[in-house]
PDB file of C-alpha atoms in Angstrom:
ATOM      1  CA  MET A   1       0.075   0.158  -0.216  1.00 57.00           C
ATOM      2  CA  ILE A   2       2.751   2.442   1.029  1.00 59.00           C
ATOM      3  CA  GLN A   3       4.566   1.355  -2.540  1.00 56.00           C
ATOM      4  CA  LYS A   4       1.427   2.593  -4.451  1.00 55.00           C
ATOM      5  CA  VAL A   5       1.117   5.856  -2.579  1.00 52.00           C
ATOM      6  CA  GLN A   6       5.032   6.164  -3.274  1.00 55.00           C
ATOM      7  CA  GLU A   7       4.262   5.423  -6.731  1.00 56.00           C
ATOM      8  CA  THR A   8       1.288   7.951  -7.138  1.00 57.00           C
ATOM      9  CA  LYS A   9       3.195  10.601  -5.800  1.00 60.00           C
ATOM     10  CA  GLN A  10       6.126   9.976  -8.099  1.00 62.00           C
ATOM     11  CA  SER A  11       3.804   9.890 -10.871  1.00 60.00           C
ATOM     12  CA  GLY A  12       1.927  13.279  -9.910  1.00 63.00           C
ATOM     13  CA  VAL A  13       5.287  14.950  -9.494  1.00 68.00           C
ATOM     14  CA  ARG A  14       6.545  13.766 -12.939  1.00 71.00           C
ATOM     15  CA  LEU A  15       3.100  15.286 -14.350  1.00 66.00           C
ATOM     16  CA  MET A  16       3.640  18.310 -12.627  1.00 70.00           C
ATOM     17  CA  VAL A  17       7.332  18.751 -13.989  1.00 66.00           C
ATOM     18  CA  LEU A  18       6.016  17.818 -17.379  1.00 62.00           C
ATOM     19  CA  MET A  19       3.190  20.723 -16.963  1.00 62.00           C
ATOM     20  CA  ARG A  20       5.787  23.128 -15.926  1.00 69.00           C
ATOM     21  CA  ILE A  21       7.948  22.197 -18.785  1.00 68.00           C
ATOM     22  CA  LEU A  22       5.046  22.562 -21.280  1.00 59.00           C
ATOM     23  CA  ILE A  23       3.918  26.092 -20.048  1.00 65.00           C
ATOM     24  CA  LEU A  24       7.414  26.953 -20.104  1.00 58.00           C
ATOM     25  CA  VAL A  25       7.855  26.105 -23.904  1.00 58.00           C
ATOM     26  CA  PHE A  26       4.881  27.747 -24.215  1.00 53.00           C
ATOM     27  CA  ILE A  27       6.031  30.952 -22.633  1.00 57.00           C
ATOM     28  CA  VAL A  28       9.268  31.037 -24.698  1.00 52.00           C
ATOM     29  CA  THR A  29       7.543  30.273 -27.874  1.00 50.00           C
ATOM     30  CA  GLY A  30       5.201  33.343 -27.125  1.00 49.00           C
ATOM     31  CA  PHE A  31       8.052  35.609 -26.478  1.00 47.00           C
ATOM     32  CA  LEU A  32      10.292  34.321 -29.473  1.00 45.00           C
ATOM     33  CA  SER A  33       7.389  34.928 -32.067  1.00 46.00           C
ATOM     34  CA  ALA A  34       7.110  38.274 -30.579  1.00 46.00           C
ATOM     35  CA  CYS A  35      10.547  39.231 -31.626  1.00 48.00           C
ATOM     36  CA  SER A  36       9.539  38.184 -35.172  1.00 46.00           C
ATOM     37  CA  PRO A  37       7.101  41.101 -36.201  1.00 48.00           C
ATOM     38  CA  PRO A  38       5.129  40.095 -39.388  1.00 46.00           C
ATOM     39  CA  TYR A  39       6.182  43.212 -41.037  1.00 44.00           C
ATOM     40  CA  GLU A  40       9.974  42.175 -41.218  1.00 50.00           C
ATOM     41  CA  ASP A  41       9.173  39.265 -43.615  1.00 52.00           C
ATOM     42  CA  ASP A  42       5.896  40.791 -45.387  1.00 61.00           C
ATOM     43  CA  PRO A  43       5.335  44.829 -45.197  1.00 60.00           C
ATOM     44  CA  ASP A  44       1.913  44.271 -46.999  1.00 63.00           C
ATOM     45  CA  LEU A  45       0.599  42.685 -43.484  1.00 62.00           C
ATOM     46  CA  LEU A  46       1.570  45.848 -41.829  1.00 63.00           C
ATOM     47  CA  PHE A  47       0.778  48.917 -44.386  1.00 66.00           C
ATOM     48  CA  GLY A  48      -1.851  47.575 -46.562  1.00 61.00           C
ATOM     49  CA  ASP A  49      -2.899  50.390 -48.660  1.00 62.00           C
ATOM     50  CA  GLN A  50      -0.950  53.069 -46.552  1.00 73.00           C
ATOM     51  CA  ALA A  51       2.524  51.773 -47.732  1.00 78.00           C
ATOM     52  CA  PRO A  52       5.251  54.380 -47.357  1.00 89.00           C
ATOM     53  CA  THR A  53       6.887  55.790 -50.677  1.00 89.00           C
ATOM     54  CA  LEU A  54       9.705  53.933 -51.697  1.00 92.00           C
ATOM     55  CA  GLU A  55      12.547  56.086 -53.464  1.00 95.00           C
ATOM     56  CA  SER A  56      16.340  55.906 -54.088  1.00 96.00           C
ATOM     57  CA  TYR A  57      19.179  57.911 -54.973  1.00 97.00           C
ATOM     58  CA  SER A  58      22.522  57.149 -56.363  1.00 96.00           C
ATOM     59  CA  ILE A  59      25.793  58.632 -55.136  1.00 95.00           C
ATOM     60  CA  GLY A  60      29.011  57.921 -56.647  1.00 91.00           C
ATOM     61  CA  ASN A  61      28.623  54.138 -57.741  1.00 93.00           C
ATOM     62  CA  ARG A  62      26.160  53.336 -55.020  1.00 95.00           C
ATOM     63  CA  THR A  63      22.320  53.350 -54.920  1.00 96.00           C
ATOM     64  CA  ILE A  64      20.930  54.434 -51.458  1.00 97.00           C
ATOM     65  CA  HIS A  65      16.897  53.115 -50.952  1.00 97.00           C
ATOM     66  CA  TYR A  66      14.636  54.436 -48.323  1.00 97.00           C
ATOM     67  CA  ALA A  67      10.884  54.420 -47.150  1.00 95.00           C
ATOM     68  CA  GLU A  68       9.230  57.779 -46.393  1.00 96.00           C
ATOM     69  CA  ALA A  69       6.134  58.473 -44.704  1.00 93.00           C
ATOM     70  CA  GLY A  70       4.451  61.613 -43.494  1.00 91.00           C
ATOM     71  CA  HIS A  71       4.632  64.974 -45.022  1.00 88.00           C
ATOM     72  CA  ARG A  72       8.258  66.937 -46.100  1.00 86.00           C
ATOM     73  CA  ASN A  73       7.188  69.900 -44.547  1.00 87.00           C
ATOM     74  CA  ASN A  74       6.588  68.305 -41.149  1.00 89.00           C
ATOM     75  CA  SER A  75       9.560  67.820 -38.433  1.00 91.00           C
ATOM     76  CA  PRO A  76      11.843  65.202 -39.951  1.00 94.00           C
ATOM     77  CA  ILE A  77      13.379  61.942 -38.327  1.00 95.00           C
ATOM     78  CA  LEU A  78      15.564  59.408 -39.841  1.00 97.00           C
ATOM     79  CA  PHE A  79      16.002  55.805 -38.770  1.00 97.00           C
ATOM     80  CA  LEU A  80      19.027  53.891 -39.061  1.00 97.00           C
ATOM     81  CA  HIS A  81      18.900  50.315 -38.483  1.00 95.00           C
ATOM     82  CA  GLY A  82      21.420  47.999 -36.691  1.00 93.00           C
ATOM     83  CA  THR A  83      23.530  45.074 -38.603  1.00 90.00           C
ATOM     84  CA  PRO A  84      21.999  42.992 -40.212  1.00 90.00           C
ATOM     85  CA  GLY A  85      18.753  44.751 -41.303  1.00 92.00           C
ATOM     86  CA  SER A  86      16.846  47.079 -43.274  1.00 93.00           C
ATOM     87  CA  TRP A  87      14.199  49.864 -43.176  1.00 93.00           C
ATOM     88  CA  THR A  88      11.450  47.342 -42.480  1.00 89.00           C
ATOM     89  CA  ALA A  89      12.892  47.215 -38.994  1.00 91.00           C
ATOM     90  CA  PHE A  90      10.893  50.522 -38.419  1.00 91.00           C
ATOM     91  CA  GLY A  91       7.797  49.664 -40.379  1.00 88.00           C
ATOM     92  CA  TYR A  92       5.637  49.943 -37.644  1.00 86.00           C
ATOM     93  CA  TYR A  93       6.597  53.576 -36.888  1.00 89.00           C
ATOM     94  CA  LEU A  94       5.916  54.543 -40.570  1.00 90.00           C
ATOM     95  CA  SER A  95       2.703  52.875 -40.670  1.00 86.00           C
ATOM     96  CA  ASP A  96       1.164  54.809 -37.394  1.00 85.00           C
ATOM     97  CA  GLY A  97      -1.487  57.153 -38.608  1.00 85.00           C
ATOM     98  CA  ARG A  98      -0.831  59.745 -35.841  1.00 86.00           C
ATOM     99  CA  LEU A  99       2.591  59.749 -36.594  1.00 89.00           C
ATOM    100  CA  THR A 100       2.443  60.234 -40.215  1.00 88.00           C
ATOM    101  CA  SER A 101       0.052  62.997 -39.445  1.00 88.00           C
ATOM    102  CA  MET A 102       2.813  64.698 -37.417  1.00 90.00           C
ATOM    103  CA  LEU A 103       6.235  63.753 -38.885  1.00 92.00           C
ATOM    104  CA  ASN A 104       8.186  63.119 -41.938  1.00 94.00           C
ATOM    105  CA  MET A 105       9.493  59.909 -41.062  1.00 95.00           C
ATOM    106  CA  VAL A 106      12.268  58.110 -43.383  1.00 97.00           C
ATOM    107  CA  ALA A 107      13.837  54.566 -42.786  1.00 97.00           C
ATOM    108  CA  VAL A 108      16.770  53.914 -44.748  1.00 98.00           C
ATOM    109  CA  ASP A 109      18.591  50.609 -45.769  1.00 96.00           C
ATOM    110  CA  ARG A 110      22.081  51.684 -44.923  1.00 96.00           C
ATOM    111  CA  PRO A 111      25.120  50.827 -47.732  1.00 96.00           C
ATOM    112  CA  GLY A 112      25.404  47.345 -48.290  1.00 94.00           C
ATOM    113  CA  PHE A 113      21.916  46.404 -46.600  1.00 94.00           C
ATOM    114  CA  GLY A 114      18.050  45.871 -47.616  1.00 92.00           C
ATOM    115  CA  GLU A 115      18.161  47.379 -51.440  1.00 93.00           C
ATOM    116  CA  SER A 116      21.055  49.453 -51.045  1.00 94.00           C
ATOM    117  CA  ASP A 117      23.374  47.494 -52.785  1.00 92.00           C
ATOM    118  CA  TYR A 118      22.812  44.316 -50.754  1.00 92.00           C
ATOM    119  CA  GLY A 119      25.879  42.548 -49.959  1.00 88.00           C
ATOM    120  CA  ASN A 120      28.271  45.324 -50.951  1.00 90.00           C
ATOM    121  CA  LEU A 121      28.902  46.571 -47.367  1.00 88.00           C
ATOM    122  CA  LEU A 122      30.430  49.817 -46.593  1.00 89.00           C
ATOM    123  CA  VAL A 123      32.470  49.331 -43.163  1.00 89.00           C
ATOM    124  CA  SER A 124      33.514  52.877 -42.357  1.00 94.00           C
ATOM    125  CA  LEU A 125      30.999  55.028 -40.577  1.00 95.00           C
ATOM    126  CA  SER A 126      32.362  58.179 -42.185  1.00 95.00           C
ATOM    127  CA  GLU A 127      31.907  56.671 -45.706  1.00 96.00           C
ATOM    128  CA  GLN A 128      28.314  55.931 -44.693  1.00 96.00           C
ATOM    129  CA  SER A 129      27.387  59.093 -43.500  1.00 97.00           C
ATOM    130  CA  LEU A 130      28.943  60.708 -46.756  1.00 97.00           C
ATOM    131  CA  MET A 131      26.349  58.401 -48.313  1.00 97.00           C
ATOM    132  CA  LEU A 132      23.612  59.554 -46.540  1.00 97.00           C
ATOM    133  CA  LYS A 133      24.335  63.410 -46.559  1.00 98.00           C
ATOM    134  CA  PRO A 134      22.031  63.789 -49.586  1.00 97.00           C
ATOM    135  CA  LEU A 135      19.295  62.313 -47.893  1.00 97.00           C
ATOM    136  CA  VAL A 136      20.026  64.703 -44.560  1.00 97.00           C
ATOM    137  CA  ASP A 137      20.414  67.685 -46.767  1.00 97.00           C
ATOM    138  CA  ARG A 138      17.055  67.234 -48.381  1.00 95.00           C
ATOM    139  CA  MET A 139      15.096  66.277 -45.078  1.00 95.00           C
ATOM    140  CA  ALA A 140      16.770  69.341 -43.592  1.00 95.00           C
ATOM    141  CA  GLN A 141      15.885  72.350 -45.478  1.00 92.00           C
ATOM    142  CA  ASN A 142      13.105  73.397 -43.176  1.00 89.00           C
ATOM    143  CA  CYS A 143      14.135  71.751 -39.850  1.00 92.00           C
ATOM    144  CA  ALA A 144      16.812  69.946 -38.377  1.00 94.00           C
ATOM    145  CA  VAL A 145      16.678  66.006 -38.271  1.00 95.00           C
ATOM    146  CA  VAL A 146      16.053  63.623 -35.252  1.00 95.00           C
ATOM    147  CA  LEU A 147      18.224  60.739 -36.116  1.00 96.00           C
ATOM    148  CA  VAL A 148      17.263  57.253 -34.705  1.00 96.00           C
ATOM    149  CA  GLY A 149      20.053  54.781 -34.443  1.00 95.00           C
ATOM    150  CA  HIS A 150      19.539  51.142 -33.480  1.00 94.00           C
ATOM    151  CA  SER A 151      22.082  48.893 -32.337  1.00 93.00           C
ATOM    152  CA  LEU A 152      25.039  49.527 -35.221  1.00 93.00           C
ATOM    153  CA  GLY A 153      22.851  52.311 -36.533  1.00 95.00           C
ATOM    154  CA  ALA A 154      23.694  54.068 -33.404  1.00 95.00           C
ATOM    155  CA  PRO A 155      27.281  54.674 -33.854  1.00 95.00           C
ATOM    156  CA  LEU A 156      26.388  55.935 -37.747  1.00 96.00           C
ATOM    157  CA  ALA A 157      23.874  58.326 -36.129  1.00 96.00           C
ATOM    158  CA  VAL A 158      26.464  59.997 -33.626  1.00 96.00           C
ATOM    159  CA  ARG A 159      28.941  59.965 -36.832  1.00 96.00           C
ATOM    160  CA  MET A 160      26.515  61.929 -38.700  1.00 97.00           C
ATOM    161  CA  ALA A 161      25.918  64.189 -35.728  1.00 97.00           C
ATOM    162  CA  MET A 162      29.312  65.024 -35.970  1.00 96.00           C
ATOM    163  CA  ASP A 163      29.610  65.113 -39.674  1.00 97.00           C
ATOM    164  CA  TYR A 164      26.652  67.647 -39.858  1.00 97.00           C
ATOM    165  CA  PRO A 165      26.120  69.334 -36.652  1.00 95.00           C
ATOM    166  CA  GLY A 166      24.024  72.241 -38.054  1.00 94.00           C
ATOM    167  CA  LYS A 167      21.595  69.763 -39.627  1.00 97.00           C
ATOM    168  CA  ILE A 168      20.884  67.283 -36.858  1.00 96.00           C
ATOM    169  CA  ALA A 169      18.370  68.043 -34.153  1.00 94.00           C
ATOM    170  CA  ALA A 170      18.970  65.167 -31.740  1.00 95.00           C
ATOM    171  CA  LEU A 171      20.141  61.840 -31.393  1.00 95.00           C
ATOM    172  CA  VAL A 172      17.782  58.773 -29.988  1.00 95.00           C
ATOM    173  CA  LEU A 173      20.349  55.800 -29.568  1.00 94.00           C
ATOM    174  CA  VAL A 174      18.282  52.708 -29.057  1.00 92.00           C
ATOM    175  CA  ALA A 175      20.510  49.563 -27.804  1.00 90.00           C
ATOM    176  CA  PRO A 176      23.578  51.540 -28.835  1.00 92.00           C
ATOM    177  CA  SER A 177      26.659  49.364 -29.936  1.00 84.00           C
ATOM    178  CA  LEU A 178      29.259  52.018 -28.513  1.00 77.00           C
ATOM    179  CA  ASP A 179      32.274  51.745 -26.980  1.00 66.00           C
ATOM    180  CA  PRO A 180      32.980  54.586 -24.360  1.00 55.00           C
ATOM    181  CA  ASP A 181      36.715  54.287 -24.642  1.00 49.00           C
TER     182      ASP A 181
END
């Protein structure tokens, strides 16, 4: 009798451990799926009929691609993605109707990423800054630009602020990859 009670307790403990593992798997799966928003793979899911304007320009032997949403005479914000990445990382902001009514938002494919000559990386932050200067010049005609740099886009934002101080109003550095030394 005691042995049956112990076996029943062990079965109950095993069942509880199994239940906890299953719950943990569901929680982790939920968090992982939250890290992969649908617009990363399919911007049509996010934008529908309100897609941003997709544009590009040439500088030297390079093409720089970007997405723009909002009105050009509104306060300008330029989003700089990390590595790897593309403009779609900021798709959620570009699709927000409240933001597009108040701002001019541009998310650029940094040189070597997305549709800006994918695979032909430009390692130098100074050279990347130079490639993005025509975009900053156009955006800063009425008002200085706020740069939002994520991850390895943050050091580029800092470099651009140093290169074009009169055209950059502020920096927003999100999870920046910066060396304090």
